[in-house]
Amino acid sequence: MEVIVPIVTPFTRDNALDKAKLKEHAENLIEKGIDAIFLNGTTGMGPSLSAEEKKEALKTVYDVTDKVIFQLGGLNLDDVLSLLSFSKDFSILGVASYSPYYYPGLPSKWVVKYFKAIVEKSPHPVYVYNYPQATNFDVTPQLIEEIGGVTGIKDTNDDFVHSLRYKRFTNLKVYNGSDYLTLQSLTFLDGTVTAGGNYMPELLVLQKRLVSQGKVAEALQVQETYYKFLDLARKYGMMASHYVLVKELQGYDVGYPRPPIFPLTQEEVEGITREVRELRKEYLYLLDKYG
Ligand code: PYR
């Protein structure tokens, strides 16, 4: 079972990729014991990055670890194929792509064609990133079969039964990407891909240990605390809150999101900081209790 973190992408005040901060963040996550980094995912603002920036992000994180799944999906297949070709020189765990998003009503045969092109050209195992809520397209087990040659799926889905179907009907490695289902994913799937891992890696690694020891009640207690932080992030706007929460809980700066994911206002930063300082006591208590 694996804990995978869709890494936050730090930007500077003037919206450039901040490689030094990305590197520092990756170093900390690996040091804290997470199993892999999912690069350029939703949390990492993949759809807001140019192909060139996706390459830069890979180079930067690869300096730290080869435990990387490189998300390279996009709406221009030529770019996607050039990123695949670029990835040849990196000995990483795999590549991933979301399905072509934005365009409504895409015939599923085109989505199959898109993923087939990736599988054919990929020098690495291919993971399908299924996020129907965002892409409005569901890459079902049947479509996975039609694509052929896929290694794994990251199903970002609050419907856990949906994720379980991949386990039942395919031979894929299956990860769920909902922050609220880490315990279930660690228990019944191959692991979790969770944005909360950016600021709570210790708690996730602890939860993984408890699950592997069969300590379900204790793992559930961890989950309860995890939920409180997620709810807080949601209250202020999940995507932008990550940046403040990493700073507060991990102690270093990961810069800013890139608008239209707007940084929290000064007032919001003060509010979330005040609230997270209260919650932090619970976090430290758990680490102390099971540490
Ligand atoms: C992502 O941020 O990429 C997730 O699926 C959580």
Short mmCIF file of C-alpha atoms in Angstrom, two decimals, residues 4 47 81 121 142 167 178 206 216 289:
data_model
loop_
_atom_site.label_atom_id
_atom_site.label_comp_id
_atom_site.label_asym_id
_atom_site.label_seq_id
_atom_site.Cartn_x
_atom_site.Cartn_y
_atom_site.Cartn_z
CA ILE A 4 1.29 9.22 -2.86
CA PRO A 47 -3.90 22.27 -16.31
CA LEU A 81 3.72 13.05 -26.94
CA LYS A 121 4.62 5.89 -27.04
CA GLN A 142 -14.52 -1.35 -19.81
CA LYS A 167 -10.24 -3.70 -8.41
CA SER A 178 -10.20 11.65 -2.55
CA LEU A 206 1.32 7.13 10.58
CA VAL A 216 -8.20 0.07 12.41
CA LYS A 289 0.72 9.04 21.09
#
